[in-house]
Tab-separated table of C-alpha atoms in Angstrom:
chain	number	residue	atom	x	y	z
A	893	UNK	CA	-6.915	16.749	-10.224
A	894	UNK	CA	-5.083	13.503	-8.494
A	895	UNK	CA	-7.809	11.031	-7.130
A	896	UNK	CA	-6.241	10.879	-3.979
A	897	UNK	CA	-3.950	13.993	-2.623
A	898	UNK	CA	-1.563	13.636	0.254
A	899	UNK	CA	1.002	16.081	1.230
A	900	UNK	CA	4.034	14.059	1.187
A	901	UNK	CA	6.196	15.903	4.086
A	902	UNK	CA	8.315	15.209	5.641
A	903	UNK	CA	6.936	16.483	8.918
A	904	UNK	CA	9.011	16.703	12.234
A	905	UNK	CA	7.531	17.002	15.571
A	906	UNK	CA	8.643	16.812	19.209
A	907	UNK	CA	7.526	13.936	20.994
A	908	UNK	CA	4.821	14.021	23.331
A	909	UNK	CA	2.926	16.088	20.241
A	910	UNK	CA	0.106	15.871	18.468
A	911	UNK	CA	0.821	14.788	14.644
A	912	UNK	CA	-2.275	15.799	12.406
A	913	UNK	CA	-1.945	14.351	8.954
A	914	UNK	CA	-5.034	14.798	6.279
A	915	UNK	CA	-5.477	13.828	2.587
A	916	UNK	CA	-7.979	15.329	0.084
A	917	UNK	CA	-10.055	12.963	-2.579
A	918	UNK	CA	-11.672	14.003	-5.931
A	919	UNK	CA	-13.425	10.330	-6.118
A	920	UNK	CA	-16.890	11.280	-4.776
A	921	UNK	CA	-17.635	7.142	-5.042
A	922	UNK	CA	-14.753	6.774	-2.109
A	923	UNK	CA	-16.544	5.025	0.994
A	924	UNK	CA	-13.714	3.423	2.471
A	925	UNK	CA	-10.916	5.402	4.132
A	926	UNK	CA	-7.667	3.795	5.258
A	927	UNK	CA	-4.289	4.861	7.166
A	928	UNK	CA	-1.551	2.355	6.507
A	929	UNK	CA	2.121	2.704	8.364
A	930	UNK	CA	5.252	2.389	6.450
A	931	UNK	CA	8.655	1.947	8.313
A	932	UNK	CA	11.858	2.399	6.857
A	933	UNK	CA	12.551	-0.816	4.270
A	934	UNK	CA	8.528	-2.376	5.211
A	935	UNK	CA	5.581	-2.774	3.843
A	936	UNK	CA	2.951	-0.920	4.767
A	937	UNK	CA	0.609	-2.586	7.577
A	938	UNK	CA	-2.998	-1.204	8.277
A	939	UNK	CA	-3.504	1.080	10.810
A	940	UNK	CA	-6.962	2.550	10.842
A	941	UNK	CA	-10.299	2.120	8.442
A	942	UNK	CA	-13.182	4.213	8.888
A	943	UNK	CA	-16.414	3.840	6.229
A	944	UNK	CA	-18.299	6.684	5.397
A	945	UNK	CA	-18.151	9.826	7.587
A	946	UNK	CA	-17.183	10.013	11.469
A	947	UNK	CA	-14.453	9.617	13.576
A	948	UNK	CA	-12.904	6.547	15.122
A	949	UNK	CA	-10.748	6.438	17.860
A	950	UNK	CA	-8.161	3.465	18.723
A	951	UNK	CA	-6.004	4.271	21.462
A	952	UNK	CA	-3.438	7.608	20.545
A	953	UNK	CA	-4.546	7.584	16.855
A	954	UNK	CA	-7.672	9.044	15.586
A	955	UNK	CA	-8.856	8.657	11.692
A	956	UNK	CA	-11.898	11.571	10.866
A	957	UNK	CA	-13.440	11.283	7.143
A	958	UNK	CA	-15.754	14.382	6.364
A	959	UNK	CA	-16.921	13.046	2.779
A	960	UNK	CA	-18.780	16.365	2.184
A	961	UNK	CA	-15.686	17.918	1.675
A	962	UNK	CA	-13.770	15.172	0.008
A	963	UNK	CA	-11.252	15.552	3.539
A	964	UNK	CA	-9.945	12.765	5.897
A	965	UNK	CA	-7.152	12.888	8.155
A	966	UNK	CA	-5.362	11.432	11.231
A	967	UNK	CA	-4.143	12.322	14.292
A	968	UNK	CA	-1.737	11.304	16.217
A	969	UNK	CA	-1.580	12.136	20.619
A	970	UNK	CA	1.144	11.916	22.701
A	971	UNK	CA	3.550	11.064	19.799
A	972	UNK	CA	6.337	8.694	20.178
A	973	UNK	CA	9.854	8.432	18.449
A	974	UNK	CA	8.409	4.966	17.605
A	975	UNK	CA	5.724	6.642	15.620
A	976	UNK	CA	8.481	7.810	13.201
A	977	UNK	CA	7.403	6.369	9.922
A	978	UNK	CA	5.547	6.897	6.448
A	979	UNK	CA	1.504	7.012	6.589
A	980	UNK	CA	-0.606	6.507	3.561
A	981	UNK	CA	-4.192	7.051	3.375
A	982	UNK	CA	-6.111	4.854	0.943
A	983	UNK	CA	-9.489	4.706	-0.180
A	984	UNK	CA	-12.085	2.227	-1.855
A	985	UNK	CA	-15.597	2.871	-3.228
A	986	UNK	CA	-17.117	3.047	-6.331
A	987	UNK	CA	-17.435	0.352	-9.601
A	988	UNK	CA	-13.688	-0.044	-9.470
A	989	UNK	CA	-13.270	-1.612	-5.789
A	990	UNK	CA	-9.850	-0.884	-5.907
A	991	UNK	CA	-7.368	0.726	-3.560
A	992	UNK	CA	-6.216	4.410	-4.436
A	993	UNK	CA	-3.026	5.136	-2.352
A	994	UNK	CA	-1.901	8.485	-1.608
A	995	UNK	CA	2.005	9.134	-1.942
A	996	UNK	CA	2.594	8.763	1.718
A	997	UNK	CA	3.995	11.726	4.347
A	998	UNK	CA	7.040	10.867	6.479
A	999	UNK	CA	6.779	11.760	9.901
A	1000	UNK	CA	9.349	12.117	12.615
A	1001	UNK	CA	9.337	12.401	16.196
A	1002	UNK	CA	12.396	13.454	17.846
A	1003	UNK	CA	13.050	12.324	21.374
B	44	UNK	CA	3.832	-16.612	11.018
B	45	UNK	CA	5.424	-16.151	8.129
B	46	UNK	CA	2.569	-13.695	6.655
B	47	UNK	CA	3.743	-12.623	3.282
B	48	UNK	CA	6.970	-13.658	1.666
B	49	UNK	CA	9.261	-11.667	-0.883
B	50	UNK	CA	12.219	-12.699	-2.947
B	51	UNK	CA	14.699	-11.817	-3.518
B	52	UNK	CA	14.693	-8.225	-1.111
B	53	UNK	CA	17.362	-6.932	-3.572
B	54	UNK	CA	18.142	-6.954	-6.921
B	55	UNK	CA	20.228	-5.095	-10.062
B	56	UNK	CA	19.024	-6.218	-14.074
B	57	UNK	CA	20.454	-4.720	-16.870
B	58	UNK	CA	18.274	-3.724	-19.472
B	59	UNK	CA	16.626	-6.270	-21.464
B	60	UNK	CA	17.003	-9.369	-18.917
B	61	UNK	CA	14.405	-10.413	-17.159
B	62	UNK	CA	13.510	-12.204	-13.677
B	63	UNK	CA	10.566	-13.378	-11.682
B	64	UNK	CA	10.138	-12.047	-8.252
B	65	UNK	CA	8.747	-14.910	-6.266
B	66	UNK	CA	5.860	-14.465	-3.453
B	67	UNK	CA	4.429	-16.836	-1.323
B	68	UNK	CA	1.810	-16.399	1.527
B	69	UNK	CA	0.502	-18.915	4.184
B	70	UNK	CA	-2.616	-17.349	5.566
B	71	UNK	CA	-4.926	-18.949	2.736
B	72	UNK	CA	-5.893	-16.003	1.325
B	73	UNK	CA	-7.815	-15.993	-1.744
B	74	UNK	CA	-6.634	-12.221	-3.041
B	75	UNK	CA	-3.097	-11.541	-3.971
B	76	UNK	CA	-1.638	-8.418	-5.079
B	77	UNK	CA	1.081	-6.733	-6.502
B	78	UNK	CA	2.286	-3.194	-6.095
B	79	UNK	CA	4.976	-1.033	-6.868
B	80	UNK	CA	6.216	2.091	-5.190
B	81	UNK	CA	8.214	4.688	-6.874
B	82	UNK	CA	9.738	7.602	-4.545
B	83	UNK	CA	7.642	9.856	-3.463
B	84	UNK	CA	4.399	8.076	-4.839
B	85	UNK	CA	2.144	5.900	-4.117
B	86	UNK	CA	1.569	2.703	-4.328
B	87	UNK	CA	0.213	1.313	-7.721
B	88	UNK	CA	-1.324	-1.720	-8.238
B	89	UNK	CA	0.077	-3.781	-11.162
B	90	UNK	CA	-1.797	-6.926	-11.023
B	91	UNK	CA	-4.256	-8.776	-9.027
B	92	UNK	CA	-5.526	-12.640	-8.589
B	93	UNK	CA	-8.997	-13.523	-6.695
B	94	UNK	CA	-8.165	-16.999	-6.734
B	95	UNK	CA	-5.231	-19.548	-8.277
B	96	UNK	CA	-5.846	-19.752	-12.178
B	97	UNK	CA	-7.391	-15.855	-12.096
B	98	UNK	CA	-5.398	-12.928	-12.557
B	99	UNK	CA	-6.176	-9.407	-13.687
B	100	UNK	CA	-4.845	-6.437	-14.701
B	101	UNK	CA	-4.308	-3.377	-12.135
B	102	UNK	CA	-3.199	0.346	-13.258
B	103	UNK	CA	0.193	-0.118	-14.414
B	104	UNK	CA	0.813	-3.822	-16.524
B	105	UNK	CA	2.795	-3.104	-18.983
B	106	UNK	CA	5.948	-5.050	-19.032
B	107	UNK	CA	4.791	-7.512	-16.372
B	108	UNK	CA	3.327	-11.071	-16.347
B	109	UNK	CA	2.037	-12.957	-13.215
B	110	UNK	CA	0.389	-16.634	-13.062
B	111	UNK	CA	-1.332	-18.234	-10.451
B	112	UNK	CA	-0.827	-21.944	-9.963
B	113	UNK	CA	-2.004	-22.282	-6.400
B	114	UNK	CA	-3.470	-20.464	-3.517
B	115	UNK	CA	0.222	-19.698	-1.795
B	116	UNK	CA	2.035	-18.153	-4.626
B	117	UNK	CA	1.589	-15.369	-7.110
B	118	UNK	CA	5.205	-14.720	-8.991
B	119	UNK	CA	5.517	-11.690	-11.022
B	120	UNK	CA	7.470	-12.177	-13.639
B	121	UNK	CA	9.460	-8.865	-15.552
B	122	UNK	CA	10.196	-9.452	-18.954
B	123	UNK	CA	12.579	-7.131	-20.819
B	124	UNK	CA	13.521	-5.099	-17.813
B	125	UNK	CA	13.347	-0.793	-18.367
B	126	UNK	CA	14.725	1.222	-16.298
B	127	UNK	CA	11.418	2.200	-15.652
B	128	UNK	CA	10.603	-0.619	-13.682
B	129	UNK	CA	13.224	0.699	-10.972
B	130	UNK	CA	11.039	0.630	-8.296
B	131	UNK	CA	10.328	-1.083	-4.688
B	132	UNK	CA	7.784	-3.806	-5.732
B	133	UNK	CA	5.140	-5.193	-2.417
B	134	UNK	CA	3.687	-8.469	-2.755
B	135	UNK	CA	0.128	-8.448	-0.778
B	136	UNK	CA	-2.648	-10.724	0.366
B	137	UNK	CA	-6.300	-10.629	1.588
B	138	UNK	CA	-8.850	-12.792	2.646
B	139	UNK	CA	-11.329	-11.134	0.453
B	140	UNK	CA	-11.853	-7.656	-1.141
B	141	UNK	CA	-14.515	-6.497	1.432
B	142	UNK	CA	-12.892	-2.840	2.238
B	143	UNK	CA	-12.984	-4.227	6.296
B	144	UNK	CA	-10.281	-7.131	5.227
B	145	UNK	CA	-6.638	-6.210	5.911
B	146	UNK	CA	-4.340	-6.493	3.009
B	147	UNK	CA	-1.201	-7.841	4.865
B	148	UNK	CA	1.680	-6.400	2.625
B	149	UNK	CA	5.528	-8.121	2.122
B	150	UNK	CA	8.673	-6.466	3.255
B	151	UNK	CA	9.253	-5.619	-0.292
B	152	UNK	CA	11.625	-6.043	-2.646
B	153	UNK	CA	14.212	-3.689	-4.244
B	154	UNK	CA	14.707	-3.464	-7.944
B	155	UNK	CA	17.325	-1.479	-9.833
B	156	UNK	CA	17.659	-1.527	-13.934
B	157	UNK	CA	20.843	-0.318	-15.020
């Protein structure tokens, strides 16, 4: 099993909907859970970090980690064509301390 | 701000040449990084510096060399290029490690082995 699990897409939504995106961990020392945003030709630029369990809220995107079943995700309200990008969850925990990318799912929002 | 700096953006090597893909940052940071991001994956660290004259080894190495001189640059240096080291390659920078520090990432740059 991959440490980190992502379903890579690509996902197309209408805008004004909600865009739910989730990524599965085998890495039970993960404590640190990241979204990053990728646009076409950028690097990827941090978007939301949650530690432990919980939700966090900031603004139209909401990041939820529920470590007892290795399961995070993100959400996405009142999506925007501008939204249209790549999002990667990473994670971070354990004796390694280092970053553990998932391969990224393309979204779209048509207008 | 300049943030994170990456050249050259594009570039084709044929097999056995190499090249150094420079990267500078001005935010002070003490943690550089390099990635690289094959389609479809994710990204995977290559190698690492906590501080200029320490570097380290991430998951993937092999056929890479970095050095760090001073706190602004890291260069990565590809020796013997493989066509497996087609790939988009991200320079990065923190302030620290701490999980709550955001790695600010380059705009990348493209490399194609032919």
């Amino acid at each position: 099993q991959k440490e980190v699990e992502q379903d890579p897409g690509p996902l197309s939504v209408p805008e004004g909907a909600i865009v739910s995106l989730n990524c599965t961990y085998s890495n039970s020392a993960f404590q640190y859970f990241m979204w990053y945003r990728q646009y076409s030709r950028k690097g990827p630029e941090l978007l939301m970090y949650t530690y432990s369990s919980g939700n966090k809220e900031d603004g139209r995107f909401t990041a939820q980690v529920d470590k007892s079943s290795k399961y995070i995700s993100l959400f996405i309200r009142d999506s925007q064509p501008s939204d249209s990008a790549t999002y990667l969850c990473a994670m971070k925990g354990g004796e390694n301390n280092r970053l553990a990318f998932g391969k990224g799912n393309q979204v779209v929002v048509i207008p | 701000n300049a943030g994170v700096t990456q050249t050259p953006k594009f570039r084709i090597l044929k097999i056995g040449q190499s090249m150094t893909l420079q990267c500078t940052q001005d935010m002070n940071h003490n943690y550089m990084y390099w990635y690289r991001q094959d389609p479809g994956m994710g990204l995977k660290l290559i190698y690492y510096s906590v501080g200029a004259g320490i570097t380290d080894k991430g998951e993937v190495p092999n056929g890479y060399n970095v050095s760090r001189s001073t706190t602004e640059d890291f260069p990565l240096r590809l020796e013997l290029a493989a066509p497996s080291q087609t790939s988009v390659y991200f320079c990065a920078s923190s302030y620290s490690s701490s999980p709550g520090n955001t790695i600010y990432f380059g705009e990348g740059s493209w490399l194609t082995v032919v």
